[in-house]
Coordinates of C-alpha atoms in Angstrom, one line a residue:
Chain A
M27 CA 8.1 18.3 -23.2
A28 CA 6.0 16.4 -26.6
D29 CA 2.3 17.1 -26.3
Q30 CA 0.7 13.5 -25.4
T31 CA -2.9 14.7 -26.8
A32 CA -2.6 11.8 -29.3
V33 CA -1.6 9.1 -26.8
F34 CA -4.2 10.1 -24.7
E35 CA -7.2 10.3 -27.3
A36 CA -5.9 6.8 -28.7
V37 CA -5.8 5.4 -25.2
R38 CA -9.4 6.4 -24.8
E39 CA -10.5 4.5 -27.8
G40 CA -8.6 1.1 -26.3
M41 CA -6.0 1.8 -28.8
I42 CA -2.6 1.8 -26.8
P43 CA 0.4 3.5 -28.2
A44 CA 3.0 0.6 -27.5
H45 CA 5.9 3.2 -26.1
V46 CA 3.7 3.9 -23.0
Y47 CA 5.1 1.1 -21.5
N48 CA 9.0 2.1 -21.6
D49 CA 8.8 5.9 -22.3
R50 CA 10.6 8.7 -20.1
E51 CA 8.6 11.4 -20.6
I52 CA 5.5 9.0 -19.8
F53 CA 6.9 8.2 -16.6
E54 CA 7.6 11.7 -16.1
L55 CA 4.3 12.8 -16.4
E56 CA 2.6 10.0 -14.2
R57 CA 5.2 11.1 -11.4
D58 CA 4.0 14.6 -11.6
R59 CA 0.6 14.2 -12.4
L60 CA -0.6 10.9 -11.3
F61 CA 1.4 9.3 -8.3
N62 CA 1.8 13.1 -7.1
R63 CA -2.2 13.3 -6.5
S64 CA -3.7 9.8 -6.5
W65 CA -4.2 7.9 -3.3
M66 CA -1.4 5.5 -2.8
F67 CA -1.5 2.3 -0.5
L68 CA 1.3 2.4 1.9
A69 CA 0.7 -0.4 4.8
H70 CA -2.1 -2.3 6.5
E71 CA -2.3 -1.4 10.1
S72 CA -1.6 -4.8 11.4
E73 CA 2.0 -4.3 10.3
I74 CA 1.8 -1.8 13.1
P75 CA -0.1 -3.4 16.2
D76 CA 1.5 -2.1 19.0
V77 CA 2.4 1.2 20.2
G78 CA 6.0 2.7 18.7
D79 CA 5.3 0.0 15.9
Y80 CA 6.5 1.3 12.3
V81 CA 7.1 0.6 8.5
V82 CA 8.8 2.6 6.3
R83 CA 7.3 2.7 2.6
H84 CA 8.0 5.0 -0.2
V85 CA 5.3 6.7 -2.9
L86 CA 8.1 6.8 -5.7
E87 CA 11.4 8.6 -4.3
D88 CA 9.3 9.9 -1.3
S89 CA 10.1 8.0 1.9
F90 CA 7.2 7.9 4.5
I91 CA 7.4 6.7 8.3
V92 CA 4.0 5.0 8.8
T93 CA 4.0 4.9 12.8
R94 CA 1.5 4.0 15.7
D95 CA 2.4 6.7 18.1
N96 CA 2.4 6.6 21.8
K97 CA -1.4 7.0 21.9
G98 CA -2.1 4.4 19.3
E99 CA -3.2 6.4 16.5
V100 CA -1.4 5.7 13.0
R101 CA 0.5 8.4 11.7
V102 CA 2.5 9.1 8.7
M103 CA 5.1 11.1 8.1
F104 CA 7.6 12.2 5.8
N105 CA 11.1 10.4 6.4
M106 CA 13.1 13.7 6.1
C107 CA 14.9 15.6 9.1
L108 CA 13.6 19.6 9.2
H109 CA 16.8 20.5 9.4
R110 CA 19.3 19.5 6.4
G111 CA 17.1 16.4 4.9
M112 CA 18.7 13.7 5.9
Q113 CA 16.6 10.2 6.6
V114 CA 15.7 10.3 10.2
C115 CA 14.5 6.5 10.2
R116 CA 16.6 4.1 8.3
A117 CA 15.2 1.1 8.9
E118 CA 12.4 -0.7 7.1
M119 CA 10.4 -1.9 10.1
G120 CA 10.9 -1.9 14.1
N121 CA 9.6 -0.3 17.4
A122 CA 10.6 3.0 18.6
S123 CA 9.5 5.7 20.8
N124 CA 11.5 8.3 18.7
F125 CA 13.6 9.1 15.9
R126 CA 16.9 10.7 15.5
C127 CA 18.5 12.0 12.6
P128 CA 22.0 10.8 12.4
Y129 CA 23.9 13.6 11.0
H130 CA 23.1 16.4 13.8
G131 CA 21.1 14.8 16.2
W132 CA 17.6 16.2 15.9
S133 CA 15.3 13.8 17.3
Y134 CA 11.4 13.5 17.1
R135 CA 8.8 11.8 18.8
N136 CA 7.0 8.9 17.4
D137 CA 4.2 11.3 16.5
G138 CA 6.6 13.1 14.3
R139 CA 7.0 16.5 17.3
I140 CA 10.6 17.7 17.5
L141 CA 12.0 16.3 20.8
G142 CA 15.8 17.1 20.6
L143 CA 17.2 19.9 18.9
P144 CA 21.0 20.2 20.0
F145 CA 22.4 23.8 21.2
H146 CA 18.8 25.2 20.3
Q147 CA 19.6 28.6 22.7
E148 CA 23.3 29.0 21.7
A149 CA 23.0 28.0 17.9
Y150 CA 19.5 29.9 17.1
G151 CA 18.8 31.9 20.2
G152 CA 16.0 29.5 21.6
E153 CA 12.3 30.1 20.3
E154 CA 13.5 33.6 18.8
G155 CA 15.6 31.8 16.4
F156 CA 13.8 29.0 15.5
K157 CA 10.4 28.1 16.7
K158 CA 10.2 24.6 17.8
K159 CA 7.3 24.2 19.6
G160 CA 4.5 22.3 17.8
Q161 CA 6.8 21.8 14.6
T162 CA 6.9 18.1 13.3
L163 CA 8.1 16.0 10.9
L164 CA 5.6 16.8 7.6
P165 CA 2.6 14.5 8.2
A166 CA 1.3 13.2 4.4
P167 CA -0.8 15.6 2.8
S168 CA -3.7 13.5 3.2
M169 CA -4.0 10.1 5.0
D170 CA -6.9 7.7 5.5
T171 CA -7.9 4.2 6.1
Y172 CA -10.2 1.7 4.6
N173 CA -10.4 -1.9 6.5
G174 CA -7.1 -1.2 7.9
L175 CA -5.4 -0.2 4.7
I176 CA -3.6 3.3 5.3
F177 CA -3.5 5.1 2.0
I178 CA -2.3 8.8 1.7
S179 CA -2.3 11.3 -1.3
L180 CA 0.5 14.3 -1.6
D181 CA -2.3 16.1 -2.7
P182 CA -3.7 18.2 0.4
D183 CA -7.0 18.8 -1.1
A184 CA -7.3 14.8 -2.5
E185 CA -11.2 13.6 -2.4
P186 CA -12.1 11.6 0.7
L187 CA -10.7 8.1 0.5
E188 CA -13.9 6.5 0.4
D189 CA -15.3 8.6 -2.5
F190 CA -12.1 7.8 -4.5
L191 CA -12.4 4.1 -3.5
G192 CA -16.5 4.6 -4.3
D193 CA -17.9 1.3 -5.5
F194 CA -14.8 -0.8 -5.5
K195 CA -15.4 -0.8 -1.5
F196 CA -18.2 -3.4 -2.3
Y197 CA -15.2 -5.8 -3.7
L198 CA -12.5 -4.7 -1.6
D199 CA -14.9 -6.1 1.6
Y200 CA -14.3 -9.7 0.0
Y201 CA -10.4 -9.7 0.6
T202 CA -10.0 -7.7 3.6
K203 CA -13.3 -8.2 5.7
Q204 CA -14.3 -11.5 6.1
S205 CA -15.1 -11.1 9.4
A206 CA -15.6 -8.3 12.2
D207 CA -12.2 -7.8 13.0
G208 CA -10.7 -7.3 9.5
V209 CA -7.3 -9.3 8.2
E210 CA -3.7 -9.4 9.2
V211 CA -0.9 -9.5 6.5
R212 CA 2.6 -11.0 6.3
G213 CA 5.3 -9.6 4.2
P214 CA 5.5 -8.0 2.3
Q215 CA 8.1 -9.6 -0.1
R216 CA 9.9 -7.3 -2.1
W217 CA 11.8 -7.6 -5.1
R218 CA 12.3 -5.9 -8.5
V219 CA 11.4 -6.9 -12.1
K220 CA 12.2 -5.0 -15.3
A221 CA 8.8 -4.1 -16.4
N222 CA 6.6 -1.0 -16.5
W223 CA 4.2 -1.0 -13.4
K224 CA 0.9 -0.6 -15.7
I225 CA 1.4 -4.0 -16.8
G226 CA 0.7 -6.0 -13.9
A227 CA -1.8 -3.5 -12.7
E228 CA -3.6 -3.9 -15.8
N229 CA -3.1 -7.9 -16.0
F230 CA -4.8 -8.4 -12.4
A231 CA -7.8 -5.9 -13.1
G232 CA -9.5 -7.9 -16.0
D233 CA -6.8 -10.4 -17.7
M234 CA -8.7 -13.7 -17.6
Y235 CA -7.4 -14.2 -21.2
H236 CA -4.0 -14.8 -20.4
T237 CA -4.7 -17.7 -18.1
P238 CA -5.0 -20.6 -20.0
Q239 CA -2.1 -19.9 -22.1
T240 CA 0.3 -18.4 -19.7
H241 CA -0.2 -20.6 -16.9
T242 CA -1.0 -23.7 -18.7
S243 CA 1.9 -25.9 -17.4
V244 CA 0.2 -24.8 -13.8
V245 CA -3.1 -26.6 -14.7
E246 CA -0.3 -29.5 -16.3
I247 CA 0.9 -30.2 -13.0
G248 CA -2.4 -30.8 -11.3
L249 CA -1.7 -27.3 -8.7
F250 CA -4.5 -25.7 -9.7
R251 CA -8.1 -26.7 -10.5
E252 CA -9.9 -23.6 -12.2
P253 CA -8.0 -22.0 -14.7
K254 CA -8.6 -24.1 -18.0
A255 CA -10.1 -21.5 -20.7
E256 CA -13.3 -23.3 -20.7
K257 CA -13.6 -22.0 -17.0
R258 CA -12.6 -18.4 -17.5
K259 CA -14.8 -17.4 -20.0
D260 CA -17.8 -18.2 -17.9
G261 CA -16.6 -15.7 -15.0
N262 CA -17.1 -12.0 -15.6
T263 CA -15.0 -8.8 -15.2
Y264 CA -16.5 -6.1 -13.6
W265 CA -15.1 -2.5 -13.1
A266 CA -16.6 0.1 -10.0
T267 CA -15.5 3.5 -10.1
S268 CA -11.6 3.0 -8.7
G269 CA -11.2 -0.5 -9.5
G270 CA -12.2 -3.8 -11.1
G271 CA -11.5 -7.4 -10.9
T272 CA -12.2 -10.7 -12.9
T273 CA -14.4 -13.3 -11.3
Y274 CA -15.0 -17.4 -11.8
K275 CA -18.5 -19.1 -12.3
L276 CA -19.1 -21.5 -9.6
P277 CA -20.6 -24.6 -9.9
P278 CA -24.3 -24.6 -8.7
G279 CA -25.3 -24.7 -5.1
T280 CA -26.2 -22.8 -2.1
L281 CA -24.2 -19.5 -0.8
E282 CA -22.2 -22.1 1.9
E283 CA -21.8 -25.1 -0.9
R284 CA -20.2 -22.5 -3.1
L285 CA -17.5 -20.8 -0.5
A286 CA -16.7 -24.4 0.8
Y287 CA -16.2 -25.7 -3.0
V288 CA -13.4 -23.1 -2.7
G289 CA -12.4 -24.5 0.5
Y290 CA -13.3 -22.3 3.2
P291 CA -14.2 -24.0 6.5
A292 CA -18.1 -23.5 7.9
E293 CA -16.7 -21.2 10.9
M294 CA -15.4 -18.6 8.4
I295 CA -18.5 -19.1 6.4
E296 CA -20.7 -18.4 9.2
R297 CA -18.8 -15.0 9.9
M298 CA -18.8 -13.9 6.2
K299 CA -22.4 -14.2 6.2
E300 CA -22.5 -11.4 9.4
S301 CA -19.8 -9.2 7.7
W302 CA -21.1 -8.9 3.9
S303 CA -24.2 -7.1 2.8
Q304 CA -27.0 -9.0 1.2
D305 CA -25.8 -8.1 -2.3
Q306 CA -22.3 -9.1 -1.3
L307 CA -23.6 -12.5 -0.5
D308 CA -25.6 -12.6 -3.5
V309 CA -22.9 -12.3 -6.1
I310 CA -21.5 -15.6 -4.7
G311 CA -24.9 -17.3 -3.5
R312 CA -27.7 -16.1 -6.1
D313 CA -25.2 -15.4 -9.0
G314 CA -22.6 -17.7 -8.7
F315 CA -19.5 -15.7 -9.2
M316 CA -16.8 -16.0 -6.9
I317 CA -13.7 -13.1 -6.9
S318 CA -10.5 -13.6 -8.0
A319 CA -7.9 -10.8 -9.3
A320 CA -8.5 -7.3 -9.1
S321 CA -6.5 -4.1 -9.5
I322 CA -7.3 -0.5 -7.8
F323 CA -6.0 2.3 -9.7
P324 CA -3.5 3.0 -9.9
N325 CA -1.3 0.3 -8.5
I326 CA -2.6 -1.8 -6.2
S327 CA -3.4 -5.2 -7.0
L328 CA -5.4 -8.4 -5.2
V329 CA -5.5 -11.9 -5.8
H330 CA -8.0 -14.6 -4.4
N331 CA -7.5 -18.3 -5.4
W332 CA -7.9 -21.9 -4.6
P333 CA -5.2 -24.1 -5.4
K334 CA -4.8 -27.8 -4.2
V335 CA -2.4 -27.6 -1.5
E336 CA -1.9 -31.5 -0.5
D337 CA -0.2 -33.5 -2.8
T338 CA -2.8 -36.2 -2.9
D339 CA -5.3 -37.2 -5.8
S340 CA -8.6 -35.4 -4.4
D341 CA -10.1 -32.1 -5.3
E342 CA -9.2 -30.2 -2.1
V343 CA -8.5 -26.8 -2.6
L344 CA -7.5 -24.2 -0.2
P345 CA -7.9 -20.4 -0.6
F346 CA -5.7 -17.7 -0.2
I347 CA -5.4 -13.7 -0.5
S348 CA -2.8 -11.3 -2.0
L349 CA -2.4 -7.8 -2.1
R350 CA 0.2 -6.4 -3.6
Q351 CA 1.8 -2.9 -5.0
W352 CA 3.4 -2.0 -8.4
Q353 CA 5.7 0.5 -7.2
P354 CA 7.2 2.4 -10.2
I355 CA 10.8 2.7 -10.0
S356 CA 11.4 4.3 -13.6
E357 CA 9.8 3.8 -16.9
N358 CA 11.1 0.1 -17.2
E359 CA 11.5 -1.1 -13.6
T360 CA 8.9 -2.2 -10.8
E361 CA 9.3 -3.1 -7.2
V362 CA 6.7 -5.2 -6.4
L363 CA 5.9 -5.3 -2.8
S364 CA 3.6 -8.6 -2.1
W365 CA 1.9 -9.3 1.3
F366 CA -0.2 -12.7 2.2
I367 CA -3.7 -11.6 3.9
V368 CA -6.0 -13.8 5.9
D369 CA -8.7 -13.4 8.0
K370 CA -7.8 -12.5 11.8
N371 CA -10.6 -15.0 13.1
A372 CA -9.5 -18.1 10.9
P373 CA -8.6 -21.2 12.4
E374 CA -4.9 -21.2 12.8
E375 CA -4.7 -24.3 10.8
F376 CA -6.1 -22.5 7.7
K377 CA -3.6 -19.8 8.2
A378 CA -0.9 -22.0 7.8
L379 CA -2.5 -23.8 4.8
S380 CA -3.6 -20.5 3.2
Y381 CA -0.1 -19.2 3.8
K382 CA 1.3 -22.2 2.1
A383 CA -1.1 -22.1 -1.1
Y384 CA 0.1 -18.2 -1.5
L385 CA 3.7 -18.9 -1.5
M386 CA 3.4 -21.8 -4.1
C387 CA 1.1 -19.5 -6.5
F388 CA 2.3 -15.7 -5.9
G389 CA 5.1 -13.9 -4.1
S390 CA 8.9 -14.0 -4.9
T391 CA 8.6 -18.0 -5.3
G392 CA 4.8 -18.3 -6.7
M393 CA 4.5 -20.4 -10.0
F394 CA 2.0 -17.6 -11.3
E395 CA 4.4 -14.9 -10.5
Q396 CA 7.3 -16.6 -12.6
D397 CA 5.2 -17.0 -15.7
D398 CA 3.6 -13.8 -15.8
V399 CA 6.9 -11.9 -15.3
E400 CA 8.6 -13.0 -18.6
N401 CA 6.2 -11.9 -20.4
W402 CA 5.8 -8.3 -18.6
V403 CA 9.7 -8.0 -18.8
S404 CA 10.0 -8.7 -22.4
L405 CA 7.1 -6.7 -23.6
T406 CA 9.1 -3.6 -21.4
N407 CA 12.0 -4.2 -23.6
T408 CA 10.0 -4.4 -26.7
A409 CA 8.3 -1.4 -26.2
A410 CA 11.4 0.8 -25.8
G411 CA 12.1 0.8 -29.5
S412 CA 11.1 2.7 -32.5
M413 CA 9.0 0.2 -34.2
A414 CA 7.0 0.4 -30.9
R415 CA 6.6 4.3 -31.6
R416 CA 4.4 3.2 -34.4
L417 CA 2.2 0.3 -33.4
H418 CA -1.0 1.1 -31.4
L419 CA -2.1 -2.3 -29.6
N420 CA -5.8 -3.2 -29.7
S421 CA -7.1 -3.5 -26.5
R422 CA -10.5 -3.0 -27.8
M423 CA -11.3 -6.9 -26.9
G424 CA -15.4 -7.3 -26.1
M425 CA -16.4 -4.0 -28.1
K426 CA -17.0 -4.1 -32.0
M427 CA -15.7 -1.4 -34.2
D428 CA -18.7 0.8 -33.7
G429 CA -17.9 0.7 -30.0
S430 CA -21.1 -1.5 -29.4
E431 CA -20.5 -4.6 -27.0
V432 CA -19.9 -7.9 -28.0
V433 CA -21.9 -9.2 -24.9
P434 CA -24.6 -7.0 -23.0
A435 CA -23.4 -6.1 -19.4
L436 CA -25.1 -8.2 -16.7
T437 CA -28.3 -6.9 -15.0
K438 CA -28.7 -6.5 -11.4
E439 CA -31.0 -9.8 -11.6
Q440 CA -27.7 -11.5 -13.2
F441 CA -24.8 -10.0 -11.0
A442 CA -25.6 -8.3 -7.5
G443 CA -22.5 -6.1 -7.6
P444 CA -22.0 -2.8 -8.2
G445 CA -20.7 -1.2 -11.6
K446 CA -20.6 -2.9 -14.8
A447 CA -19.9 -6.6 -15.4
Y448 CA -19.6 -8.4 -18.5
V449 CA -19.7 -12.5 -19.0
G450 CA -16.5 -14.0 -21.1
Y451 CA -13.4 -12.1 -22.3
G452 CA -13.0 -8.4 -22.5
E453 CA -10.5 -6.1 -22.0
Y454 CA -13.1 -3.7 -20.4
S455 CA -11.3 -3.4 -16.9
Q456 CA -7.8 -2.4 -18.7
R457 CA -9.2 0.3 -20.8
N458 CA -11.4 2.0 -17.6
L459 CA -8.1 1.7 -16.0
L460 CA -6.0 3.2 -18.8
S461 CA -8.8 5.6 -19.3
K462 CA -8.4 7.1 -15.4
W463 CA -4.7 7.0 -15.9
A464 CA -5.3 9.3 -19.2
D465 CA -7.7 11.4 -17.2
Y466 CA -4.9 12.3 -14.6
L467 CA -2.2 12.6 -17.0
E468 CA -3.9 15.4 -18.8
R469 CA -4.5 17.5 -16.1
E470 CA -1.9 20.3 -15.3
P471 CA -0.2 20.0 -12.2
E472 CA -0.9 22.6 -9.3
P473 CA 2.3 24.1 -8.1
A474 CA 3.0 22.8 -5.0
K475 CA 3.3 25.1 -1.7
G476 CA 6.0 25.7 -0.1
I477 CA 6.4 24.9 3.6
S478 CA 9.2 26.8 5.9
L479 CA 10.1 25.8 9.0
G480 CA 10.6 27.4 12.1
G481 CA 11.9 30.7 10.7
A482 CA 10.9 33.7 8.7
I483 CA 10.4 33.6 4.7
R484 CA 9.2 36.7 3.0
G485 CA 8.0 38.0 5.9
E486 CA 6.1 34.9 7.1
Q487 CA 6.6 32.5 10.1
G488 CA 6.5 29.2 8.6
R489 CA 5.5 26.2 10.4
T490 CA 4.5 22.7 10.1
S491 CA 1.0 21.7 11.0
C492 CA 0.9 20.5 14.7
S493 CA 0.5 16.9 14.9
E494 CA -3.1 17.2 16.8
E495 CA -3.9 18.4 13.2
Q496 CA -3.0 15.9 11.2
N497 CA -6.0 13.9 9.0
R498 CA -6.9 10.4 11.0
Chain B
M273 CA 19.4 2.1 45.0
A274 CA 21.2 4.5 42.8
K275 CA 20.9 8.5 42.4
L276 CA 20.3 10.2 39.2
T277 CA 21.9 14.0 38.9
A278 CA 22.2 16.2 35.9
D279 CA 24.1 19.3 35.0
F280 CA 21.4 21.3 33.9
G281 CA 23.8 23.8 32.7
A282 CA 25.9 21.8 30.2
C283 CA 22.6 20.1 28.8
Q284 CA 22.2 21.2 25.2
G285 CA 18.5 19.1 24.3
Y286 CA 19.8 16.4 22.4
A287 CA 17.0 14.5 23.7
N288 CA 19.4 11.2 23.3
C289 CA 18.6 10.2 27.0
V290 CA 14.9 10.8 26.1
V291 CA 15.3 8.3 23.3
A292 CA 17.3 5.9 25.8
A293 CA 14.9 6.0 28.6
D294 CA 11.7 8.1 28.6
D295 CA 10.6 6.7 31.6
V296 CA 13.6 8.4 33.4
Y297 CA 14.6 11.3 31.2
D298 CA 12.3 13.8 29.5
I299 CA 12.9 17.1 27.9
D300 CA 11.3 20.3 28.9
D301 CA 9.6 23.3 26.5
D302 CA 13.3 25.0 27.1
G303 CA 15.1 22.0 25.7
I304 CA 16.7 21.4 29.1
V305 CA 16.7 17.6 30.8
V306 CA 14.2 17.0 33.2
L307 CA 14.8 14.1 35.8
L308 CA 11.4 12.2 36.5
K309 CA 13.0 10.0 39.0
E310 CA 15.9 10.5 41.5
H311 CA 16.6 7.1 42.4
I312 CA 16.3 3.9 40.4
E313 CA 16.6 0.3 41.7
E314 CA 20.1 -1.2 41.4
S315 CA 18.6 -3.8 38.8
D316 CA 17.9 -0.9 36.3
R317 CA 21.2 0.6 36.5
A318 CA 22.6 -0.8 33.5
R319 CA 20.0 0.6 31.5
V320 CA 19.7 4.0 32.7
E321 CA 23.7 4.3 32.6
E322 CA 23.6 3.7 29.1
A323 CA 21.2 6.4 28.6
A324 CA 23.1 8.6 30.9
R325 CA 26.3 7.9 28.7
S326 CA 24.2 8.6 25.3
C327 CA 24.6 12.2 26.3
P328 CA 26.9 13.5 23.9
V329 CA 27.7 16.8 26.4
N330 CA 28.3 14.5 29.5
A331 CA 25.6 16.2 31.4
L332 CA 24.1 13.3 32.9
Q333 CA 25.5 10.6 35.6
V334 CA 24.0 7.8 37.8
V335 CA 26.2 7.8 41.0
D336 CA 25.9 5.6 44.4
G337 CA 23.0 6.6 46.8

């Protein structure tokens, strides 16, 4: 494999070798050194509310069953039969007390424990031949949740999820904790685009610069009140530990007036005041910034916008939130999973209108989505060629030649949020995201430990960890 | 009422019956079927018969009585 040191050095200086957006070797490094280690989002707990509910989700090629077992615990298990490796669950979602392998009929309870092992006595000599007691489908090496968001890492020694998310939790709460009961999700819609996964992640992390150009038509037809160029440059972009995003500057007013300005009803505003810290409230009420798009490293994005949903002359808007994952298929193809998110305690009428607002803007039919993807596909195609190997894209917006800042970072008095934030156009978040990407790709992978099941290997009795030991 | 029977010698531990009706059938540590009930209501008969029929080695029956 080629030495990529020069690529990482260039990326850290904000100069991006264009081929990283369509390069097989880079993609293989991402698979082995990034997606094999990082915390990866799989599902939200509200997708599996009842005992036995499950969804099947992927980390690249690896299929995982995310279930709520009979005790109500959330489990994430590798969807591969311990015997011959067949997928034990072939549906995408459903409710089941057990999963049965279609190949030889082994079955597993919804906490992963082996239930049925045909001809155990005759074929294996019972427990003396194949120890089935305590054996489970392989649990995800690391699993944890934040605000109901279920993450796993394929690294058994992954740092705790809360440490990984770090200061970005502050911003994640705006999207996923608008009341004490959290959010519910709808979806995901799932579709594929012929674009590299990093482009979407970078775009949502901090590309407020594209809005006035790419999304002109959305403003022209009157759907959107905000994304005019003069509006976007007044907002700030921030980066905090594992993620970053963009904000809009709100007109003068109190906290309540500003939340009402983007369309939240009074009862939801009251619950936000109870759920968020003083600093979280100050970002809006004191500093006048409203969170918009964001990305969590490596491939999760969020968006919060407030379009006009009624076809009238009034300026009335309604907010929606979407969560999406840029699931890599190859160096030039990405599966997008897009969820609608809404506060569990929101009034039903708000939920319905907010869902409509989401569908107009994002999701497979969303107007913003269509605008964006045309750029991303075209960029990916061009990045495969020979000329792209010569060009280093300039991703240094907001930074002078000598590395000094075009504008100073906001002080704590100007912006109560953690991390670093700057008003105006700049590619701060994209640089942070790709620097983190370079950190992961540069580090040699640890060889994965083999897990042998039920029998002897090199004199040792292999077994999976008992289901009770799986992280919660 | 209908009666449940099992041929414990024939059972090979597939557990298909448990997957189909885990309130009626279970499996012990040796991989042999356990009847959690001896009798079931007629109204439940169709469901339990389907579970019994899912046994690949015909170890389960639902009979009158």
